[in-house]
Tab-separated table of C-alpha atoms and ligand atoms in Angstrom:
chain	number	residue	atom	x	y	z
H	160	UNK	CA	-10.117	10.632	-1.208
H	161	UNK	CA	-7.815	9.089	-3.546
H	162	UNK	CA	-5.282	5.757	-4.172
H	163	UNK	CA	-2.467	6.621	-6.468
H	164	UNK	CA	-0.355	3.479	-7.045
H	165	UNK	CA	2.842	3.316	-8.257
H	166	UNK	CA	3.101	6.758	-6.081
H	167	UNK	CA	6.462	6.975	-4.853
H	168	UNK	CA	8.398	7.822	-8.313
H	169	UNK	CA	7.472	9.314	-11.541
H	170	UNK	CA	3.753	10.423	-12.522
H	171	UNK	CA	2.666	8.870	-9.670
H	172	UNK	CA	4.299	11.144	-7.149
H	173	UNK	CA	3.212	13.985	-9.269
H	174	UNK	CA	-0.362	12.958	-8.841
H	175	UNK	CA	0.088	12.287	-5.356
H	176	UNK	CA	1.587	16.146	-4.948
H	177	UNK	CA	-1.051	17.560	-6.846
H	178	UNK	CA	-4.537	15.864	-5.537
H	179	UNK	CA	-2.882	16.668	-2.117
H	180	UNK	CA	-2.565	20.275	-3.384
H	181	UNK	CA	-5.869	20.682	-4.708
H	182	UNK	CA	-7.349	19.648	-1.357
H	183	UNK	CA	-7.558	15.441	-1.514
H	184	UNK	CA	-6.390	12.862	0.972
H	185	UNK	CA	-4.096	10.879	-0.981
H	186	UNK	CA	-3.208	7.101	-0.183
H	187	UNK	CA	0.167	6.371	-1.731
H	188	UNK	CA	1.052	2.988	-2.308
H	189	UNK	CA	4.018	1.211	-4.356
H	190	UNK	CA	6.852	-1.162	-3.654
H	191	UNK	CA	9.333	1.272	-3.373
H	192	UNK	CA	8.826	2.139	0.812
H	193	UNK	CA	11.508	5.019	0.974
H	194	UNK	CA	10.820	6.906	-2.091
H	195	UNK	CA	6.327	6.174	-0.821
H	196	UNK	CA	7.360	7.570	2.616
H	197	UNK	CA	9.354	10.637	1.381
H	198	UNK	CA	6.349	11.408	-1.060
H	199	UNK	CA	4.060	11.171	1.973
H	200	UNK	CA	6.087	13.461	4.095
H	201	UNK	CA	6.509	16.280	1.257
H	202	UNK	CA	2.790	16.340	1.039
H	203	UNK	CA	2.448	16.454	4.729
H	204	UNK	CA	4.878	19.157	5.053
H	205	UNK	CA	3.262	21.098	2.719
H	206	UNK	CA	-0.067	21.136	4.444
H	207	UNK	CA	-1.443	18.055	2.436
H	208	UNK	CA	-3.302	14.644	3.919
H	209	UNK	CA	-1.859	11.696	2.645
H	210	UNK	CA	-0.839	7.733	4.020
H	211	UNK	CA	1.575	5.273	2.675
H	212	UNK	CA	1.424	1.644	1.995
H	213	UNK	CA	3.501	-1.226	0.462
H	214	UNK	CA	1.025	-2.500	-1.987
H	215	UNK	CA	2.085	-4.633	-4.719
H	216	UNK	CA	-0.939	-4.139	-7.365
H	217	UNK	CA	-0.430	-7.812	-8.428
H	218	UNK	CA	-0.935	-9.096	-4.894
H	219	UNK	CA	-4.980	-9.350	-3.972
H	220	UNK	CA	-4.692	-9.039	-0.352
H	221	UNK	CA	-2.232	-5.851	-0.939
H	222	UNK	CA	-5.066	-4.139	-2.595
H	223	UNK	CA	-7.788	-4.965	0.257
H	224	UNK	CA	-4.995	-3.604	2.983
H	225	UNK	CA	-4.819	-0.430	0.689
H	226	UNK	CA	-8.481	-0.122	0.289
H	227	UNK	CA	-9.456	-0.466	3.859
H	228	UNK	CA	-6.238	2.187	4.690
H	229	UNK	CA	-8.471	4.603	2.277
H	230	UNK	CA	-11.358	3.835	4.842
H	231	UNK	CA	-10.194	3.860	7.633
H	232	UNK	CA	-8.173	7.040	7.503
H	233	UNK	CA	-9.864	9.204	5.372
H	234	UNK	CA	-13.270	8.095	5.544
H	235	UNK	CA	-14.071	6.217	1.859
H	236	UNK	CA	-12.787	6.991	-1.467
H	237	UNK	CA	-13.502	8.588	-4.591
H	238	UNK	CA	-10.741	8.279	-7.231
H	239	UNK	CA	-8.595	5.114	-8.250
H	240	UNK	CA	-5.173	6.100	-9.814
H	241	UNK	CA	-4.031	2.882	-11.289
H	242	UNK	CA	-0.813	4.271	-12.305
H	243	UNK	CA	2.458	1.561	-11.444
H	244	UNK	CA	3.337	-0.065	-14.083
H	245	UNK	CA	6.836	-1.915	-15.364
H	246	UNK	CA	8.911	-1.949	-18.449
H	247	UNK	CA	10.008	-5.386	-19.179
H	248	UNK	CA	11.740	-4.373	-22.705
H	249	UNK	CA	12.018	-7.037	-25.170
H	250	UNK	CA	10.676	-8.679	-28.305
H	251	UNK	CA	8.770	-11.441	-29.111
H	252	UNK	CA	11.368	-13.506	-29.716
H	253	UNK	CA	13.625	-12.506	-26.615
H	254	UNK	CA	10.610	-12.797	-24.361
H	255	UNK	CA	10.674	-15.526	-21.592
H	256	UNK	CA	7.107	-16.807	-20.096
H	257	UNK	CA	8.247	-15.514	-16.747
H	258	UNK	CA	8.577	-11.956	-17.417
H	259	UNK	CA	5.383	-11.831	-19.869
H	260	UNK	CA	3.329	-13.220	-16.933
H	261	UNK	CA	4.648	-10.658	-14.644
H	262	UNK	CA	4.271	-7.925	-16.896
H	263	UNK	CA	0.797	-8.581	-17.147
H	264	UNK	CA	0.145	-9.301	-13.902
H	265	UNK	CA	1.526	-5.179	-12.710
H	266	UNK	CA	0.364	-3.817	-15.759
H	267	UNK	CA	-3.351	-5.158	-16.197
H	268	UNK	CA	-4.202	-8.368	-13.580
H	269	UNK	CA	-2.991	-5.177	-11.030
H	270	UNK	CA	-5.942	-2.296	-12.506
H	271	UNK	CA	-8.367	-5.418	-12.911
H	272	UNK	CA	-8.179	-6.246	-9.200
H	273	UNK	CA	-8.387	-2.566	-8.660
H	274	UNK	CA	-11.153	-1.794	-10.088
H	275	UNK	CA	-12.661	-5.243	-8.866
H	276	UNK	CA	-12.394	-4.240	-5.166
H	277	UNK	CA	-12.900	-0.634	-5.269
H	278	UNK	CA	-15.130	0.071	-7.707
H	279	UNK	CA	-17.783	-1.018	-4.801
H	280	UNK	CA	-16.141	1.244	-2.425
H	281	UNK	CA	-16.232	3.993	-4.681
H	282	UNK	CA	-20.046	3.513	-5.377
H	283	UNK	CA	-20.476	3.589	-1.538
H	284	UNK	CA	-18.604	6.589	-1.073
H	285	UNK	CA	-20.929	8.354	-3.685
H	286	UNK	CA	-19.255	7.872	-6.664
H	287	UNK	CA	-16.430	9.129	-8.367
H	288	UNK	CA	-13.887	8.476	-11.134
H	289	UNK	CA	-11.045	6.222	-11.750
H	290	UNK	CA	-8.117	6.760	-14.282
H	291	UNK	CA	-6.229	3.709	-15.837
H	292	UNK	CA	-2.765	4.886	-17.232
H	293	UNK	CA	-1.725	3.138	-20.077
H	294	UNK	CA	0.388	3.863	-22.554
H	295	UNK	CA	1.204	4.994	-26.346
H	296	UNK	CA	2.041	1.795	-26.150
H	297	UNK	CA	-1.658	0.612	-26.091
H	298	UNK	CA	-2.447	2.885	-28.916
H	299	UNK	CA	-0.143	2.057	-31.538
H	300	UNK	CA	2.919	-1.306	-32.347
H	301	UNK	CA	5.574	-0.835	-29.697
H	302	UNK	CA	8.815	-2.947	-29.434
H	303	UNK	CA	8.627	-4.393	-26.040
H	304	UNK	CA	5.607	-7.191	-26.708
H	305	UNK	CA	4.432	-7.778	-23.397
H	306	UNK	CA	4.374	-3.694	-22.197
H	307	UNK	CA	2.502	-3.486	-25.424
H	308	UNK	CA	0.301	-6.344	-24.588
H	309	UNK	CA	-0.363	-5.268	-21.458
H	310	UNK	CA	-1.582	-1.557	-22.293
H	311	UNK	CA	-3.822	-2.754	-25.182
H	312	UNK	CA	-5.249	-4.982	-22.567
H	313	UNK	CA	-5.722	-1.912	-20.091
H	314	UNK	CA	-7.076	0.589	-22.705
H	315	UNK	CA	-10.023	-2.620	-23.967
H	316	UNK	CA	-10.754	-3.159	-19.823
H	317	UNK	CA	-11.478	0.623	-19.150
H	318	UNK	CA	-13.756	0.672	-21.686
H	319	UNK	CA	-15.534	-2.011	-20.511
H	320	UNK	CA	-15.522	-1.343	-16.436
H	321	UNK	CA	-16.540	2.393	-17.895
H	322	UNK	CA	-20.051	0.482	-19.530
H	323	UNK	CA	-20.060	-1.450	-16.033
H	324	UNK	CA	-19.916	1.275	-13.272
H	325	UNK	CA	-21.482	4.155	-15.552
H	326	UNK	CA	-24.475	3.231	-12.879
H	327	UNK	CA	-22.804	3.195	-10.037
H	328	UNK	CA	-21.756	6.855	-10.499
H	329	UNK	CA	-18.262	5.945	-11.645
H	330	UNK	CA	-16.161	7.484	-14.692
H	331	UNK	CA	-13.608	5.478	-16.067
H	332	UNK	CA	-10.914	6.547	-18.464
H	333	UNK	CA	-7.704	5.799	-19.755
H	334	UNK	CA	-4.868	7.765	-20.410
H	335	UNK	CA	-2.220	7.272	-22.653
H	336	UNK	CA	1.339	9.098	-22.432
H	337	UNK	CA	4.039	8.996	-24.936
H	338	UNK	CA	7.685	9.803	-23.551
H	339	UNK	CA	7.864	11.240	-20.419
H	340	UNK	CA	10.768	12.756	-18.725
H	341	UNK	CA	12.765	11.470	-15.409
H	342	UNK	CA	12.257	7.704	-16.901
H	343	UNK	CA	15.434	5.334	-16.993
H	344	UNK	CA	15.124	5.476	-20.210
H	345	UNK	CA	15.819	9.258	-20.804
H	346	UNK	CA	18.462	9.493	-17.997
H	347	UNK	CA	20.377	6.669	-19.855
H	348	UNK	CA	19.642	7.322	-23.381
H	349	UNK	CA	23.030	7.634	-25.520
H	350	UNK	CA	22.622	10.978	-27.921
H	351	UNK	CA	21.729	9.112	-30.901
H	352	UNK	CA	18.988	7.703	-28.916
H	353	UNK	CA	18.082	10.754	-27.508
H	354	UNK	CA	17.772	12.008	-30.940
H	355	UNK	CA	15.926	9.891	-31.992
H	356	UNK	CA	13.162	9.970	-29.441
H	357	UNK	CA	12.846	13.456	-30.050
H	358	UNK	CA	12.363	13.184	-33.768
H	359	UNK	CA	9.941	10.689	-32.991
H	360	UNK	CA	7.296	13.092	-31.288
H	361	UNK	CA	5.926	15.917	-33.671
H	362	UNK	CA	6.237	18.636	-30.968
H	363	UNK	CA	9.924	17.419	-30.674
H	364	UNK	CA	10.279	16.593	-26.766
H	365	UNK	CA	9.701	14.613	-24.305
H	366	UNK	CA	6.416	15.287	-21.597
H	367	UNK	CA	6.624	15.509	-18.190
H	368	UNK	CA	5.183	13.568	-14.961
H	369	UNK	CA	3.614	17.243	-14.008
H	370	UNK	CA	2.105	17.307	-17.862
H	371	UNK	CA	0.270	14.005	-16.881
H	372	UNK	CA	-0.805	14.657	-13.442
H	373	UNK	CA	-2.663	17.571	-14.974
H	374	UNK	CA	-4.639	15.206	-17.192
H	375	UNK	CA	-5.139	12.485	-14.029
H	376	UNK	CA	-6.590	15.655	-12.024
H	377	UNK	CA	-8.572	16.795	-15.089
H	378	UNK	CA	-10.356	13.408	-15.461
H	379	UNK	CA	-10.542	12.939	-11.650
H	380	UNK	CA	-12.139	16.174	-10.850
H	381	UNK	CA	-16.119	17.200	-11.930
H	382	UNK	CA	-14.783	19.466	-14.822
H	383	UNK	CA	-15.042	15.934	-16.474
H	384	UNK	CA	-18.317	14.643	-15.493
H	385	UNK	CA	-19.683	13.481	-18.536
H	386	UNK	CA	-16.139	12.173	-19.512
H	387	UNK	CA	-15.998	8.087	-19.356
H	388	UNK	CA	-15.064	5.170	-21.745
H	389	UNK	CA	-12.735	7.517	-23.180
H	390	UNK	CA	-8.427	7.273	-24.248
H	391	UNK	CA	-6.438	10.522	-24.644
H	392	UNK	CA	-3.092	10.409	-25.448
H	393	UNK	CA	-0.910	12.597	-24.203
H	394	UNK	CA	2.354	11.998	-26.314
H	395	UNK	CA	2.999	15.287	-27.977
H	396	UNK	CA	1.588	14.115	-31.593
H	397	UNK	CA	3.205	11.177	-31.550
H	398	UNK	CA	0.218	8.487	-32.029
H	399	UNK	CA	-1.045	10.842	-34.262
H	400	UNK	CA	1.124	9.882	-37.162
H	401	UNK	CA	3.920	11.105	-39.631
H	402	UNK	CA	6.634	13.640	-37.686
H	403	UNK	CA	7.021	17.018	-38.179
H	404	UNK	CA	10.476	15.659	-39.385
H	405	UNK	CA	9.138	12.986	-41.606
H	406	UNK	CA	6.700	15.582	-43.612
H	407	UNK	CA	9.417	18.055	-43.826
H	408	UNK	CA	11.905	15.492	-45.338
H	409	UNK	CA	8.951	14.228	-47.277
H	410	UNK	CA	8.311	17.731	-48.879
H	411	UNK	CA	12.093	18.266	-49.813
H	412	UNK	CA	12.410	15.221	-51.485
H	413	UNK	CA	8.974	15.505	-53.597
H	414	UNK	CA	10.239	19.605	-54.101
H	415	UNK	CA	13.805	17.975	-55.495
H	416	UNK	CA	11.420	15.583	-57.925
N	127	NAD	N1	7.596	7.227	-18.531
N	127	NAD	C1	7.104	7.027	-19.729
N	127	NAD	O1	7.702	7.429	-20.733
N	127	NAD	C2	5.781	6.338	-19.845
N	127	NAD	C3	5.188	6.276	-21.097
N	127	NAD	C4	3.956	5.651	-21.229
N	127	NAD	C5	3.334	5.087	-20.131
N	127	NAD	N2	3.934	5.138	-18.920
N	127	NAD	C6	3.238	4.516	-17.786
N	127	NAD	O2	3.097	5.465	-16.758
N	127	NAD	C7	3.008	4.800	-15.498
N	127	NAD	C8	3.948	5.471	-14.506
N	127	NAD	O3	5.264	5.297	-14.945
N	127	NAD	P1	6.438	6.356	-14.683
N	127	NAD	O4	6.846	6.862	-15.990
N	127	NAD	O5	6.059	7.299	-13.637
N	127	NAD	O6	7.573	5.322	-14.217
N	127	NAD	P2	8.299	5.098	-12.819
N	127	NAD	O7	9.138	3.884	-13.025
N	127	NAD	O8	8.941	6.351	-12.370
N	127	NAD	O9	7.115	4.769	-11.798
N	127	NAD	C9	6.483	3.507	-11.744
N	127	NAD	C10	6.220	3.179	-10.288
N	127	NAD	O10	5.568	1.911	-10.216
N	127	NAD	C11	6.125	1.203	-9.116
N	127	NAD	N3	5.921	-0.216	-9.259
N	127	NAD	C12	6.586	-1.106	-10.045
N	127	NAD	N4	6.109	-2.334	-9.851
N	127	NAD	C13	5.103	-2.237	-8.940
N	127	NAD	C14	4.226	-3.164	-8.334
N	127	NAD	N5	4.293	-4.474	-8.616
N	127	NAD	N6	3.303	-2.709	-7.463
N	127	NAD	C15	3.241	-1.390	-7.155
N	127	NAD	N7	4.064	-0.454	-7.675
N	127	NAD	C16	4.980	-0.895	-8.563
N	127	NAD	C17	7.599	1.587	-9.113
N	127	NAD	O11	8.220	1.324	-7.870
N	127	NAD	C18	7.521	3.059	-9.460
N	127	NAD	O12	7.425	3.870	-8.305
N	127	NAD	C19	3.323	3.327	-15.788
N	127	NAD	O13	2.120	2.591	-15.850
N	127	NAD	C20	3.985	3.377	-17.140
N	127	NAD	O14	3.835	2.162	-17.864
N	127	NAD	C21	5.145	5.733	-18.749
């Protein structure tokens, strides 16, 4: 039994698809009711057990209605996919106090109460595993301050809810993706922009939501039992450092004296 928020778009969905493949009853919740209920009724076309919910993860009461849906149709719940998260896009200096607080409160109050309130649940159930998705962003200096803010803050709490629930039977990881396809920020990016993401990334493109679900089911599943406090980035090289580019440019220009 799973809860994948953020489900109805994006890696989300793709998680949602895939735990439903593998064999999992899937609660999908998000804000976005007609892309959640389509999600819901692919996976129940295809064979799969799965519920939807409008749950906004910065609303407490959302995530006790989404907890006790987990319960009360499939029986308990094993894995916590705290996957929605939002983009707000600007600097320091362009950043109202508005849009910094709700940043924060999606991207990190939203896995806090999460984990808060079913973290017990998963305990009761047995135990199980839950899987924070953060960002490159929380690995390295991004541009936007509060998306940046926010994922640092998400990478330092699943280390320490990992330390906290190891007893209770409960892995906790984080995950951290670098570009991913099917974003607005691909479908709109000009050419020089789209350039220049690619030449950002050492293996020179862009992952996709599929690429990430693999990783969620990975770190949901047993095959990673002894898996917890830990952050892998899945960004095609690009935490990792210098570009393919960079070194090659690098080597020409040291070659040329
Ligand atoms: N796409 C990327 O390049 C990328 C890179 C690094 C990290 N991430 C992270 O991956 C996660 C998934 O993003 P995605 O790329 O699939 O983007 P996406 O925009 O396709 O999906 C995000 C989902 O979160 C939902 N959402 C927004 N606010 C919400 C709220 N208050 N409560 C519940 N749901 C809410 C949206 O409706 C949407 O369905 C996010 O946490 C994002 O920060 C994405």
């Amino acid at each position: 039994m799973a809860l994948i928020t953020g489900a109805a778009n994006g890696q989300g969905a793709a998680e949602a698809r895939l735990f439903a493949a593998e064999g999992a009853a899937v609660v999908v919740t998000d804000i976005d009711d007609a892309n959640g209920a389509e999600v819901v009724a692919g996976i129940e076309q295809a064979g799969g057990r799965a519920a939807y919910l409008h749950h906004d993860v910065g609303s407490e009461p959302d995530w006790t209605a989404a907890i006790a849906l987990a319960q009360e149709r499939f029986g308990g719940l094993n894995v916590l996919v705290n996957n929605a998260g939002i983009v707000p896009r600007s600097t320091i200096d362009e950043t109202a106090l508005g849009a910094w607080q709700r940043a924060l409160d999606i991207n990190l109050t939203g896995p806090m109460l999460g984990m808060k309130l079913a973290a017990p649940v998963i305990r009761d159930s047995g135990g199980g595993s839950i899987v924070n998705v953060s960002s490159a962003a929380g690995l390295t200096a991004h541009y936007d301050a509060a998306y940046t803010a926010s994922k640092w803050g998400l990478r330092g709490l699943s280390k320490t809810a990992s330390v906290e629930y190891a007893p209770w039977g409960i892995r906790v990881n984080s995950i951290h993706p670098g570009q991913i396809e099917g974003t607005a920020l691909f479908a709109n990016a000009s050419p020089a922009l789209a350039q220049s993401l690619r030449a950002s990334i050492p293996m020179e493109r862009a992952g996709t939501p599929s690429e990430c679900a693999e990783l969620v089911l990975f770190l949901a599943c047993d095959s990673a039992s002894f898996i917890t406090g830990a952050e892998i980035a899945i960004d095609g090289g690009y935490s990792a450092g210098s570009t393919t580019f960079m070194r090659q440019q690098m080597k020409k220009q040291m070659s040329t004296g």
